[in-house]
Amino acid sequence: MALRLCSRVLRDSSLVSRLLLGTTRQESATWFLTAGSSRGRRNGFIFTPACFITSDAFLNRLMKGKAVEADGSSYRLPVSVLTDGAEQLSLLMRHPDQPENAKVLKVALIGAPNAGKSTLSNQLLGRKVFAVSKKVHTTRSRAVGVLTEEDTQIILLDTPGLTTLSKVKRHNLEKALLEDPWNTVKEADIVVVMVDVSDRWMCGRLDFEVLKCLAQHTDIPAILVLNKVDLLKTKDRLLDITAELTCGVVNGRKLRVRTVIKPPKAEKRSERQPEPSPDEDPAGLEGDADPSSALSREQLKALRSQQGWAHFKDVFMLSSVDKEDVDTLKNYFMVAAKPGSWQYHSEVLTDQTPEQICTNTIREKLLENLPQEVPYSITQSIELWDDGENGELDISVKLYTKKDTHMRMVIGAGGQMVGRMAREAGEDLSRVFLRDVRLKLSAKLKV
């Protein structure tokens, strides 16, 4: 089976030669570099070349996919989220309006905290329905995003970052952060493992919790998505990262990548095993995040020594903020979808209530604007949710803090901080609800 390397970041001939170095003439014939302009046509299909490693057979299927008009006239604006909770629930309960020959794919996005899962989900959906911030644990529970185009429905299962029991206890996090990712993977048709390649300390090996999750669900196909490649200064490092995180194997075929000569110090540094964090059990035998884990102590020990996973079906290298990159991944999902019944009506964008979207958006602004652990201790209460006279939505939310110093941080000098967060959150909500939103935030000390 041939593997095909498709990339705009791998156009450099030196990278291609690195990939082929050390292979025999027969082996090198199984590798190809597909490039061209970002809007190049092939068989009527607009190929947006984010980098991915896949099989020849699947690439042929992808190229034979549905044609997309160059002027974008076939693009359908994503639906909005209804602002009335009862109406949103009614929409979720509606019978799916699926066509004949309907196709469906459930995609579980997993990874370490802050890998970019929610950002990718938002880009795929075309609307920001999931909160995003630079701090970890922005996503606090599982949520569903629904992408419906023509006869295909892609169900995105956005999950909190995989974490451990000790971290949940230490940081006083919700129990859902511990259970939701594991429960989500069980119902997925494909698992997307996201890795932040800009994190130099984490990109060289898969998170241990991710490895445990993959090891317990070997029957579900998994793909690797190397995210934030735009932040990586040395692009040829992507080849090394790919080799490390895949154990040198993609879709059952061995990759042959010869690493450039490194200084002795660099070699020693790369070979050194990372020290376990204070939150981790040094032996890797702490109780599994999934209470019903089937992994034995021996299996856990073996996983602890692994850097990557040798059973990824395909590998993508992209930036989740780049529309062309994300479109390539979306086309991959569309082709991978199987005949089956839709789970949601075509007008559903997410299973979240409008109130949940509101509180998650506000939490995002708290995380982005307040220091350290302060935003994690703040709770919210919606005081007002009402339609205005001119069609706008009036929302009032009270923020409860545990300390007086925290309350002063939330308010800011002259109320500037709370005013800015209300303005930014209101603008985001307006784009999700497709109507003007007037959001008022106030802070109060919780007694």
PDB file of N, CA, C and O in Angstrom, residues 345-382:
ATOM      1  N   HIS A 345     -31.525  17.184  13.329  1.00  0.00           N
ATOM      2  CA  HIS A 345     -32.112  17.964  12.231  1.00  0.00           C
ATOM      3  C   HIS A 345     -31.023  18.838  11.623  1.00  0.00           C
ATOM      4  O   HIS A 345     -30.077  19.251  12.310  1.00  0.00           O
ATOM      5  N   SER A 346     -31.152  19.140  10.339  1.00  0.00           N
ATOM      6  CA  SER A 346     -30.113  19.899   9.634  1.00  0.00           C
ATOM      7  C   SER A 346     -29.948  21.320  10.165  1.00  0.00           C
ATOM      8  O   SER A 346     -28.921  21.959   9.914  1.00  0.00           O
ATOM      9  N   GLU A 347     -30.922  21.846  10.912  1.00  0.00           N
ATOM     10  CA  GLU A 347     -30.818  23.198  11.454  1.00  0.00           C
ATOM     11  C   GLU A 347     -30.111  23.244  12.812  1.00  0.00           C
ATOM     12  O   GLU A 347     -29.891  24.323  13.354  1.00  0.00           O
ATOM     13  N   VAL A 348     -29.746  22.085  13.345  1.00  0.00           N
ATOM     14  CA  VAL A 348     -29.054  22.045  14.632  1.00  0.00           C
ATOM     15  C   VAL A 348     -27.572  22.337  14.422  1.00  0.00           C
ATOM     16  O   VAL A 348     -26.926  21.744  13.556  1.00  0.00           O
ATOM     17  N   LEU A 349     -27.047  23.247  15.212  1.00  0.00           N
ATOM     18  CA  LEU A 349     -25.626  23.591  15.176  1.00  0.00           C
ATOM     19  C   LEU A 349     -24.881  23.010  16.371  1.00  0.00           C
ATOM     20  O   LEU A 349     -23.717  22.623  16.265  1.00  0.00           O
ATOM     21  N   THR A 350     -25.540  22.929  17.517  1.00  0.00           N
ATOM     22  CA  THR A 350     -24.926  22.391  18.731  1.00  0.00           C
ATOM     23  C   THR A 350     -26.021  21.898  19.666  1.00  0.00           C
ATOM     24  O   THR A 350     -27.178  22.319  19.554  1.00  0.00           O
ATOM     25  N   ASP A 351     -25.658  20.999  20.573  1.00  0.00           N
ATOM     26  CA  ASP A 351     -26.632  20.529  21.561  1.00  0.00           C
ATOM     27  C   ASP A 351     -26.628  21.380  22.816  1.00  0.00           C
ATOM     28  O   ASP A 351     -27.370  21.113  23.758  1.00  0.00           O
ATOM     29  N   GLN A 352     -25.811  22.415  22.848  1.00  0.00           N
ATOM     30  CA  GLN A 352     -25.756  23.298  24.016  1.00  0.00           C
ATOM     31  C   GLN A 352     -26.998  24.197  24.069  1.00  0.00           C
ATOM     32  O   GLN A 352     -27.523  24.603  23.031  1.00  0.00           O
ATOM     33  N   THR A 353     -27.430  24.527  25.277  1.00  0.00           N
ATOM     34  CA  THR A 353     -28.509  25.494  25.429  1.00  0.00           C
ATOM     35  C   THR A 353     -27.932  26.892  25.224  1.00  0.00           C
ATOM     36  O   THR A 353     -26.713  27.099  25.379  1.00  0.00           O
ATOM     37  N   PRO A 354     -28.765  27.876  24.886  1.00  0.00           N
ATOM     38  CA  PRO A 354     -28.233  29.244  24.740  1.00  0.00           C
ATOM     39  C   PRO A 354     -27.616  29.753  26.026  1.00  0.00           C
ATOM     40  O   PRO A 354     -26.632  30.502  25.998  1.00  0.00           O
ATOM     41  N   GLU A 355     -28.167  29.346  27.155  1.00  0.00           N
ATOM     42  CA  GLU A 355     -27.603  29.775  28.438  1.00  0.00           C
ATOM     43  C   GLU A 355     -26.204  29.182  28.655  1.00  0.00           C
ATOM     44  O   GLU A 355     -25.308  29.853  29.190  1.00  0.00           O
ATOM     45  N   GLN A 356     -26.010  27.929  28.247  1.00  0.00           N
ATOM     46  CA  GLN A 356     -24.686  27.317  28.377  1.00  0.00           C
ATOM     47  C   GLN A 356     -23.660  28.026  27.497  1.00  0.00           C
ATOM     48  O   GLN A 356     -22.521  28.258  27.917  1.00  0.00           O
ATOM     49  N   ILE A 357     -24.072  28.371  26.303  1.00  0.00           N
ATOM     50  CA  ILE A 357     -23.169  29.100  25.408  1.00  0.00           C
ATOM     51  C   ILE A 357     -22.802  30.447  26.015  1.00  0.00           C
ATOM     52  O   ILE A 357     -21.649  30.884  25.959  1.00  0.00           O
ATOM     53  N   CYS A 358     -23.769  31.088  26.631  1.00  0.00           N
ATOM     54  CA  CYS A 358     -23.529  32.390  27.260  1.00  0.00           C
ATOM     55  C   CYS A 358     -22.532  32.268  28.407  1.00  0.00           C
ATOM     56  O   CYS A 358     -21.538  33.004  28.464  1.00  0.00           O
ATOM     57  N   THR A 359     -22.758  31.342  29.326  1.00  0.00           N
ATOM     58  CA  THR A 359     -21.863  31.212  30.485  1.00  0.00           C
ATOM     59  C   THR A 359     -20.469  30.742  30.056  1.00  0.00           C
ATOM     60  O   THR A 359     -19.467  31.167  30.639  1.00  0.00           O
ATOM     61  N   ASN A 360     -20.398  29.879  29.036  1.00  0.00           N
ATOM     62  CA  ASN A 360     -19.086  29.435  28.547  1.00  0.00           C
ATOM     63  C   ASN A 360     -18.319  30.578  27.889  1.00  0.00           C
ATOM     64  O   ASN A 360     -17.092  30.688  28.029  1.00  0.00           O
ATOM     65  N   THR A 361     -19.035  31.440  27.177  1.00  0.00           N
ATOM     66  CA  THR A 361     -18.400  32.597  26.541  1.00  0.00           C
ATOM     67  C   THR A 361     -17.870  33.567  27.583  1.00  0.00           C
ATOM     68  O   THR A 361     -16.765  34.109  27.451  1.00  0.00           O
ATOM     69  N   ILE A 362     -18.650  33.776  28.627  1.00  0.00           N
ATOM     70  CA  ILE A 362     -18.198  34.656  29.715  1.00  0.00           C
ATOM     71  C   ILE A 362     -16.992  34.044  30.420  1.00  0.00           C
ATOM     72  O   ILE A 362     -16.032  34.752  30.756  1.00  0.00           O
ATOM     73  N   ARG A 363     -17.020  32.718  30.633  1.00  0.00           N
ATOM     74  CA  ARG A 363     -15.874  32.059  31.258  1.00  0.00           C
ATOM     75  C   ARG A 363     -14.614  32.254  30.422  1.00  0.00           C
ATOM     76  O   ARG A 363     -13.519  32.469  30.941  1.00  0.00           O
ATOM     77  N   GLU A 364     -14.776  32.193  29.102  1.00  0.00           N
ATOM     78  CA  GLU A 364     -13.634  32.430  28.210  1.00  0.00           C
ATOM     79  C   GLU A 364     -13.016  33.793  28.464  1.00  0.00           C
ATOM     80  O   GLU A 364     -11.787  33.938  28.546  1.00  0.00           O
ATOM     81  N   LYS A 365     -13.852  34.815  28.592  1.00  0.00           N
ATOM     82  CA  LYS A 365     -13.341  36.173  28.816  1.00  0.00           C
ATOM     83  C   LYS A 365     -12.692  36.304  30.191  1.00  0.00           C
ATOM     84  O   LYS A 365     -11.693  37.026  30.354  1.00  0.00           O
ATOM     85  N   LEU A 366     -13.236  35.605  31.173  1.00  0.00           N
ATOM     86  CA  LEU A 366     -12.621  35.612  32.499  1.00  0.00           C
ATOM     87  C   LEU A 366     -11.234  34.977  32.447  1.00  0.00           C
ATOM     88  O   LEU A 366     -10.271  35.485  33.033  1.00  0.00           O
ATOM     89  N   LEU A 367     -11.130  33.866  31.739  1.00  0.00           N
ATOM     90  CA  LEU A 367      -9.844  33.173  31.624  1.00  0.00           C
ATOM     91  C   LEU A 367      -8.815  34.022  30.882  1.00  0.00           C
ATOM     92  O   LEU A 367      -7.629  34.019  31.215  1.00  0.00           O
ATOM     93  N   GLU A 368      -9.269  34.737  29.873  1.00  0.00           N
ATOM     94  CA  GLU A 368      -8.367  35.520  29.058  1.00  0.00           C
ATOM     95  C   GLU A 368      -7.901  36.797  29.747  1.00  0.00           C
ATOM     96  O   GLU A 368      -6.809  37.291  29.469  1.00  0.00           O
ATOM     97  N   ASN A 369      -8.720  37.336  30.651  1.00  0.00           N
ATOM     98  CA  ASN A 369      -8.419  38.658  31.204  1.00  0.00           C
ATOM     99  C   ASN A 369      -7.976  38.674  32.660  1.00  0.00           C
ATOM    100  O   ASN A 369      -7.444  39.680  33.131  1.00  0.00           O
ATOM    101  N   LEU A 370      -8.192  37.568  33.373  1.00  0.00           N
ATOM    102  CA  LEU A 370      -7.834  37.538  34.788  1.00  0.00           C
ATOM    103  C   LEU A 370      -6.639  36.618  35.020  1.00  0.00           C
ATOM    104  O   LEU A 370      -6.453  35.640  34.298  1.00  0.00           O
ATOM    105  N   PRO A 371      -5.827  36.908  36.028  1.00  0.00           N
ATOM    106  CA  PRO A 371      -4.579  36.155  36.231  1.00  0.00           C
ATOM    107  C   PRO A 371      -4.766  34.814  36.925  1.00  0.00           C
ATOM    108  O   PRO A 371      -5.694  34.614  37.707  1.00  0.00           O
ATOM    109  N   GLN A 372      -3.870  33.907  36.619  1.00  0.00           N
ATOM    110  CA  GLN A 372      -3.669  32.646  37.330  1.00  0.00           C
ATOM    111  C   GLN A 372      -4.969  31.893  37.613  1.00  0.00           C
ATOM    112  O   GLN A 372      -5.744  31.604  36.718  1.00  0.00           O
ATOM    113  N   GLU A 373      -5.195  31.568  38.886  1.00  0.00           N
ATOM    114  CA  GLU A 373      -6.318  30.709  39.259  1.00  0.00           C
ATOM    115  C   GLU A 373      -7.618  31.481  39.505  1.00  0.00           C
ATOM    116  O   GLU A 373      -8.648  30.866  39.783  1.00  0.00           O
ATOM    117  N   VAL A 374      -7.589  32.795  39.408  1.00  0.00           N
ATOM    118  CA  VAL A 374      -8.760  33.602  39.750  1.00  0.00           C
ATOM    119  C   VAL A 374     -10.013  33.194  38.977  1.00  0.00           C
ATOM    120  O   VAL A 374     -11.084  32.964  39.568  1.00  0.00           O
ATOM    121  N   PRO A 375      -9.968  33.065  37.642  1.00  0.00           N
ATOM    122  CA  PRO A 375     -11.202  32.765  36.915  1.00  0.00           C
ATOM    123  C   PRO A 375     -11.803  31.399  37.241  1.00  0.00           C
ATOM    124  O   PRO A 375     -13.022  31.208  37.091  1.00  0.00           O
ATOM    125  N   TYR A 376     -10.982  30.456  37.714  1.00  0.00           N
ATOM    126  CA  TYR A 376     -11.495  29.117  37.999  1.00  0.00           C
ATOM    127  C   TYR A 376     -12.377  29.079  39.245  1.00  0.00           C
ATOM    128  O   TYR A 376     -13.143  28.135  39.440  1.00  0.00           O
ATOM    129  N   SER A 377     -12.268  30.088  40.093  1.00  0.00           N
ATOM    130  CA  SER A 377     -13.046  30.111  41.336  1.00  0.00           C
ATOM    131  C   SER A 377     -14.314  30.952  41.222  1.00  0.00           C
ATOM    132  O   SER A 377     -15.091  31.031  42.167  1.00  0.00           O
ATOM    133  N   ILE A 378     -14.550  31.562  40.060  1.00  0.00           N
ATOM    134  CA  ILE A 378     -15.715  32.439  39.882  1.00  0.00           C
ATOM    135  C   ILE A 378     -16.906  31.633  39.374  1.00  0.00           C
ATOM    136  O   ILE A 378     -16.781  30.818  38.462  1.00  0.00           O
ATOM    137  N   THR A 379     -18.055  31.852  39.977  1.00  0.00           N
ATOM    138  CA  THR A 379     -19.305  31.220  39.524  1.00  0.00           C
ATOM    139  C   THR A 379     -20.220  32.286  38.931  1.00  0.00           C
ATOM    140  O   THR A 379     -20.061  33.483  39.193  1.00  0.00           O
ATOM    141  N   GLN A 380     -21.184  31.826  38.134  1.00  0.00           N
ATOM    142  CA  GLN A 380     -22.071  32.754  37.424  1.00  0.00           C
ATOM    143  C   GLN A 380     -23.538  32.468  37.730  1.00  0.00           C
ATOM    144  O   GLN A 380     -23.921  31.322  37.988  1.00  0.00           O
ATOM    145  N   SER A 381     -24.341  33.500  37.658  1.00  0.00           N
ATOM    146  CA  SER A 381     -25.786  33.371  37.804  1.00  0.00           C
ATOM    147  C   SER A 381     -26.475  34.306  36.806  1.00  0.00           C
ATOM    148  O   SER A 381     -26.225  35.517  36.813  1.00  0.00           O
ATOM    149  N   ILE A 382     -27.280  33.742  35.930  1.00  0.00           N
ATOM    150  CA  ILE A 382     -28.004  34.559  34.957  1.00  0.00           C
ATOM    151  C   ILE A 382     -29.215  35.192  35.635  1.00  0.00           C
ATOM    152  O   ILE A 382     -30.133  34.498  36.067  1.00  0.00           O
TER     153      ILE A 382
END
